[in-house]
mmCIF file of C-alpha atoms and ligand atoms in Angstrom:
data_model
loop_
_atom_site.group_PDB
_atom_site.id
_atom_site.type_symbol
_atom_site.label_atom_id
_atom_site.label_comp_id
_atom_site.label_asym_id
_atom_site.label_seq_id
_atom_site.Cartn_x
_atom_site.Cartn_y
_atom_site.Cartn_z
ATOM 1 C CA MET V 1 -139.113 -12.807 -4.941
ATOM 2 C CA HIS V 2 -139.505 -11.481 -1.393
ATOM 3 C CA ALA V 3 -143.055 -10.860 0.023
ATOM 4 C CA ALA V 4 -144.011 -7.443 1.286
ATOM 5 C CA THR V 5 -143.783 -8.727 4.919
ATOM 6 C CA ASP V 6 -140.208 -10.115 4.609
ATOM 7 C CA ILE V 7 -139.181 -6.769 2.995
ATOM 8 C CA LEU V 8 -140.453 -5.045 6.088
ATOM 9 C CA ARG V 9 -138.469 -7.555 8.535
ATOM 10 C CA LEU V 10 -135.313 -6.954 6.425
ATOM 11 C CA THR V 11 -135.602 -3.077 6.664
ATOM 12 C CA GLY V 12 -137.127 -2.704 9.754
ATOM 13 C CA GLY V 13 -140.123 -0.970 8.191
ATOM 14 C CA ARG V 14 -137.558 1.792 6.797
ATOM 15 C CA GLU V 15 -138.379 3.741 3.676
ATOM 16 C CA ILE V 16 -137.900 1.508 0.569
ATOM 17 C CA ALA V 17 -139.461 2.777 -2.650
ATOM 18 C CA GLY V 18 -139.527 -0.438 -4.505
ATOM 19 C CA VAL V 19 -137.100 -3.508 -5.516
ATOM 20 C CA THR V 20 -135.274 -2.614 -8.507
ATOM 21 C CA TYR V 21 -133.453 -5.814 -8.988
ATOM 22 C CA ASP V 22 -134.606 -9.050 -7.299
ATOM 23 C CA GLU V 23 -132.496 -11.808 -6.073
ATOM 24 C CA GLN V 24 -132.872 -14.125 -9.128
ATOM 25 C CA THR V 25 -132.193 -11.448 -11.600
ATOM 26 C CA ILE V 26 -129.082 -10.441 -9.912
ATOM 27 C CA ALA V 27 -127.926 -14.073 -9.673
ATOM 28 C CA ARG V 28 -128.745 -14.603 -13.401
ATOM 29 C CA ARG V 29 -126.521 -11.562 -14.349
ATOM 30 C CA VAL V 30 -123.868 -12.033 -11.979
ATOM 31 C CA ARG V 31 -123.192 -15.468 -13.400
ATOM 32 C CA GLU V 32 -123.213 -14.389 -16.850
ATOM 33 C CA LEU V 33 -120.637 -11.598 -15.936
ATOM 34 C CA GLY V 34 -118.457 -14.453 -14.336
ATOM 35 C CA LEU V 35 -118.629 -16.422 -17.496
ATOM 36 C CA GLU V 36 -117.726 -13.038 -19.733
ATOM 37 C CA VAL V 37 -114.652 -12.563 -17.396
ATOM 38 C CA THR V 38 -113.861 -16.230 -17.718
ATOM 39 C CA GLU V 39 -113.765 -16.192 -21.609
ATOM 40 C CA GLN V 40 -111.807 -12.952 -21.867
ATOM 41 C CA TYR V 41 -108.715 -13.920 -19.882
ATOM 42 C CA PRO V 42 -107.432 -16.953 -21.463
ATOM 43 C CA ASP V 43 -103.873 -16.683 -19.986
ATOM 44 C CA GLY V 44 -101.792 -14.921 -17.401
ATOM 45 C CA GLU V 45 -102.240 -14.133 -13.668
ATOM 46 C CA LEU V 46 -105.509 -12.560 -12.945
ATOM 47 C CA LEU V 47 -106.278 -10.545 -9.543
ATOM 48 C CA VAL V 48 -109.735 -9.741 -8.939
ATOM 49 C CA LEU V 49 -109.570 -6.457 -6.622
ATOM 50 C CA GLY V 50 -112.704 -5.805 -4.791
ATOM 51 C CA LEU V 51 -113.338 -2.404 -3.690
ATOM 52 C CA LEU V 52 -114.921 -2.431 -0.219
ATOM 53 C CA LYS V 53 -117.301 -2.109 1.206
ATOM 54 C CA GLY V 54 -119.914 -1.896 -1.279
ATOM 55 C CA SER V 55 -118.474 -4.672 -3.502
ATOM 56 C CA PHE V 56 -118.316 -7.443 -1.011
ATOM 57 C CA ILE V 57 -121.509 -9.498 -1.829
ATOM 58 C CA PHE V 58 -121.001 -8.968 -5.421
ATOM 59 C CA LEU V 59 -117.429 -9.973 -5.318
ATOM 60 C CA GLY V 60 -118.427 -13.339 -3.226
ATOM 61 C CA ASP V 61 -120.785 -14.137 -6.085
ATOM 62 C CA LEU V 62 -118.777 -12.953 -8.923
ATOM 63 C CA VAL V 63 -115.484 -14.890 -8.192
ATOM 64 C CA ARG V 64 -117.572 -18.148 -7.717
ATOM 65 C CA SER V 65 -118.567 -17.676 -11.424
ATOM 66 C CA ILE V 66 -115.182 -16.958 -12.711
ATOM 67 C CA LEU V 67 -114.008 -20.550 -13.911
ATOM 68 C CA ARG V 68 -110.355 -20.122 -13.923
ATOM 69 C CA PRO V 69 -107.636 -19.841 -11.381
ATOM 70 C CA HIS V 70 -107.240 -16.171 -9.967
ATOM 71 C CA GLN V 71 -106.596 -14.307 -6.818
ATOM 72 C CA VAL V 72 -108.646 -12.036 -4.865
ATOM 73 C CA ASP V 73 -107.569 -8.917 -3.002
ATOM 74 C CA PHE V 74 -109.261 -5.736 -1.617
ATOM 75 C CA MET V 75 -109.091 -2.144 -1.581
ATOM 76 C CA VAL V 76 -110.780 0.271 0.834
ATOM 77 C CA ALA V 77 -111.652 3.602 -0.432
ATOM 78 C CA SER V 78 -114.154 6.249 0.978
ATOM 79 C CA SER V 79 -115.990 8.736 -1.143
ATOM 80 C CA TYR V 80 -119.218 9.244 0.703
ATOM 81 C CA GLY V 81 -120.115 10.719 4.235
ATOM 82 C CA SER V 82 -123.681 9.820 5.351
ATOM 83 C CA GLY V 83 -125.615 11.764 2.391
ATOM 84 C CA THR V 84 -126.669 10.458 -0.839
ATOM 85 C CA THR V 85 -124.488 12.434 -3.065
ATOM 86 C CA SER V 86 -120.740 12.213 -3.877
ATOM 87 C CA SER V 87 -118.496 14.388 -1.922
ATOM 88 C CA GLY V 88 -115.874 14.230 -4.430
ATOM 89 C CA ASN V 89 -113.148 13.024 -1.884
ATOM 90 C CA VAL V 90 -111.904 9.863 -2.305
ATOM 91 C CA ARG V 91 -109.622 8.418 0.566
ATOM 92 C CA LEU V 92 -107.662 5.254 0.372
ATOM 93 C CA LEU V 93 -107.922 3.254 3.589
ATOM 94 C CA TYR V 94 -106.556 -0.053 2.569
ATOM 95 C CA ASP V 95 -104.176 -0.835 -0.379
ATOM 96 C CA PRO V 96 -103.927 -4.529 -1.725
ATOM 97 C CA GLU V 97 -100.947 -6.435 -0.307
ATOM 98 C CA THR V 98 -100.339 -8.398 -3.526
ATOM 99 C CA THR V 99 -98.123 -6.874 -6.192
ATOM 100 C CA LEU V 100 -100.015 -5.829 -9.291
ATOM 101 C CA LYS V 101 -97.203 -5.443 -11.721
ATOM 102 C CA GLY V 102 -97.517 -7.972 -14.684
ATOM 103 C CA LYS V 103 -101.044 -9.051 -13.560
ATOM 104 C CA HIS V 104 -104.181 -8.745 -15.238
ATOM 105 C CA ILE V 105 -106.165 -6.588 -12.853
ATOM 106 C CA ILE V 106 -110.120 -6.347 -12.495
ATOM 107 C CA LEU V 107 -111.355 -3.712 -10.138
ATOM 108 C CA VAL V 108 -114.797 -4.533 -8.917
ATOM 109 C CA GLU V 109 -117.025 -1.786 -8.043
ATOM 110 C CA ASP V 110 -120.550 -1.890 -6.594
ATOM 111 C CA ILE V 111 -121.770 1.141 -8.686
ATOM 112 C CA VAL V 112 -120.412 3.891 -10.897
ATOM 113 C CA ASP V 113 -122.065 7.092 -10.324
ATOM 114 C CA SER V 114 -119.876 10.402 -10.643
ATOM 115 C CA GLY V 115 -116.954 8.495 -11.698
ATOM 116 C CA ASN V 116 -114.708 10.286 -9.082
ATOM 117 C CA THR V 117 -113.850 6.784 -7.376
ATOM 118 C CA ILE V 118 -112.897 5.084 -10.600
ATOM 119 C CA ASN V 119 -110.985 8.055 -11.972
ATOM 120 C CA ARG V 120 -109.017 8.411 -8.887
ATOM 121 C CA LEU V 121 -108.308 4.607 -8.420
ATOM 122 C CA VAL V 122 -107.560 3.920 -12.046
ATOM 123 C CA ARG V 123 -104.635 6.498 -12.110
ATOM 124 C CA LEU V 124 -103.329 5.134 -8.959
ATOM 125 C CA LEU V 125 -103.411 1.315 -10.210
ATOM 126 C CA ARG V 126 -102.057 2.154 -13.682
ATOM 127 C CA GLU V 127 -98.959 3.469 -11.826
ATOM 128 C CA ARG V 128 -98.230 0.089 -10.590
ATOM 129 C CA ARG V 129 -97.771 -1.169 -14.094
ATOM 130 C CA PRO V 130 -100.194 -4.296 -14.360
ATOM 131 C CA ARG V 131 -100.220 -6.255 -17.300
ATOM 132 C CA SER V 132 -103.755 -4.959 -18.120
ATOM 133 C CA LEU V 133 -106.484 -3.195 -16.051
ATOM 134 C CA GLU V 134 -110.482 -3.448 -16.432
ATOM 135 C CA ILE V 135 -113.213 -2.391 -14.358
ATOM 136 C CA CYS V 136 -116.242 -4.729 -13.563
ATOM 137 C CA ALA V 137 -119.156 -2.669 -12.081
ATOM 138 C CA LEU V 138 -122.448 -4.325 -11.154
ATOM 139 C CA LEU V 139 -124.341 -1.010 -11.720
ATOM 140 C CA HIS V 140 -123.654 1.683 -13.930
ATOM 141 C CA LYS V 141 -125.679 5.090 -13.774
ATOM 142 C CA ARG V 142 -124.323 6.507 -17.005
ATOM 143 C CA ILE V 143 -123.961 9.807 -15.825
ATOM 144 C CA ALA V 144 -120.323 10.140 -15.247
ATOM 145 C CA ALA V 145 -119.080 13.129 -17.384
ATOM 146 C CA GLN V 146 -115.611 11.697 -18.062
ATOM 147 C CA LEU V 147 -114.464 8.229 -17.067
ATOM 148 C CA GLU V 148 -110.786 7.396 -17.194
ATOM 149 C CA LEU V 149 -111.564 3.697 -18.013
ATOM 150 C CA GLU V 150 -115.046 2.964 -19.090
ATOM 151 C CA PRO V 151 -116.159 -0.445 -17.238
ATOM 152 C CA ARG V 152 -115.613 -3.432 -19.524
ATOM 153 C CA PHE V 153 -118.086 -5.575 -17.610
ATOM 154 C CA VAL V 154 -121.249 -4.122 -16.351
ATOM 155 C CA GLY V 155 -123.964 -5.939 -14.598
ATOM 156 C CA PHE V 156 -126.826 -3.355 -15.096
ATOM 157 C CA ASP V 157 -127.415 0.151 -16.436
ATOM 158 C CA ALA V 158 -128.984 1.378 -13.258
ATOM 159 C CA PRO V 159 -131.731 4.288 -12.926
ATOM 160 C CA GLN V 160 -130.592 7.566 -11.610
ATOM 161 C CA GLN V 161 -132.017 6.918 -7.975
ATOM 162 C CA PHE V 162 -130.237 6.059 -4.806
ATOM 163 C CA LEU V 163 -129.870 2.200 -4.585
ATOM 164 C CA VAL V 164 -129.138 0.256 -1.430
ATOM 165 C CA GLY V 165 -128.954 -3.701 -0.894
ATOM 166 C CA TYR V 166 -126.643 -6.374 -2.121
ATOM 167 C CA GLY V 167 -123.481 -4.525 -0.549
ATOM 168 C CA LEU V 168 -124.737 -0.864 -1.404
ATOM 169 C CA ASP V 169 -125.484 1.176 1.731
ATOM 170 C CA HIS V 170 -126.934 4.382 2.910
ATOM 171 C CA ALA V 171 -125.047 5.537 5.856
ATOM 172 C CA GLU V 172 -124.147 1.881 6.237
ATOM 173 C CA ASP V 173 -127.476 0.472 6.524
ATOM 174 C CA PHE V 174 -129.128 -1.747 4.046
ATOM 175 C CA ARG V 175 -125.950 -3.643 2.746
ATOM 176 C CA HIS V 176 -127.604 -7.148 3.766
ATOM 177 C CA LEU V 177 -130.531 -6.869 1.678
ATOM 178 C CA PRO V 178 -130.384 -9.833 -0.875
ATOM 179 C CA PHE V 179 -132.026 -7.651 -3.443
ATOM 180 C CA ILE V 180 -131.562 -4.290 -4.734
ATOM 181 C CA ALA V 181 -134.276 -1.230 -3.905
ATOM 182 C CA SER V 182 -134.414 2.171 -4.473
ATOM 183 C CA LEU V 183 -134.559 4.379 -1.412
ATOM 184 C CA ASN V 184 -137.198 7.133 -0.746
ATOM 185 C CA GLU V 185 -135.122 10.336 -0.510
HETATM 186 P P1 LIG N 1 -118.755 7.728 -7.478
HETATM 187 O O1 LIG N 1 -117.465 8.051 -6.982
HETATM 188 O O2 LIG N 1 -119.625 8.876 -7.632
HETATM 189 O O3 LIG N 1 -118.815 7.085 -8.891
HETATM 190 O O4 LIG N 1 -119.234 6.874 -6.773
HETATM 191 C C1 LIG N 1 -118.980 5.506 -6.406
HETATM 192 C C2 LIG N 1 -119.387 5.166 -5.050
HETATM 193 O O5 LIG N 1 -120.302 5.683 -4.390
HETATM 194 C C3 LIG N 1 -119.792 3.838 -5.215
HETATM 195 O O6 LIG N 1 -118.773 2.822 -5.022
HETATM 196 C C4 LIG N 1 -120.763 3.578 -3.858
HETATM 197 O O7 LIG N 1 -120.193 3.140 -2.635
HETATM 198 C C5 LIG N 1 -121.436 5.119 -3.775
HETATM 199 N N1 LIG N 1 -122.552 5.155 -4.601
HETATM 200 C C6 LIG N 1 -122.903 5.885 -5.592
HETATM 201 N N2 LIG N 1 -124.171 5.848 -5.955
HETATM 202 C C7 LIG N 1 -124.708 4.871 -5.144
HETATM 203 C C8 LIG N 1 -126.091 4.631 -4.827
HETATM 204 O O8 LIG N 1 -127.171 4.779 -5.558
HETATM 205 N N3 LIG N 1 -126.296 3.793 -3.628
HETATM 206 C C9 LIG N 1 -125.340 3.521 -2.783
HETATM 207 N N4 LIG N 1 -124.345 3.913 -2.886
HETATM 208 C C10 LIG N 1 -123.836 4.610 -4.112
HETATM 209 MG MG1 LIG N 2 -120.858 3.563 -0.162
#
């Protein structure tokens, strides 16, 4: 747990409404997710594909809990400007270098909100004929009207608030927080 003074130093005194998931809670759940993934992929090449930037810390912790050989690559998509609501536009800025064909792919997302990002990326990734495609999301707000693919691995069902920390940002700030907090809007 972080003391109030630590939180103030981490955020520079900016508005954090409250800590939603503390460091230990996240660590415990991410280890469990890693073990779930480990158990569900008994054979075949596995590629863990992190969606940047939001998944960077989650991915780092997750892959160290996946106790089997696998590869790691990234995708960069951008769906938000500086606001706290989805713009509906998803732009692909970096594509994985590795071939996806014939591999088990796990797309790693920080959070599923409107589902726009997932819907767009799932269609795109399926065209590349992976052996299988699943999503691992740290957080799921469960408000997406229609998802092309329901995440198989979910860390937490998140409250319908704007969350920051552990990779999640607001206008690029707060990604470094070791916990997940809700933001005063
Ligand atoms: P979606 O396309 O609306 O599902 O949104 C997915 C992306 O929006 C995530 O990968 C995040 O980068 C961002 N996002 C959605 N909700 C939040 C939030 O509560 N905090 C920070 N980023 C969010
Ligand atoms: Mg973001």
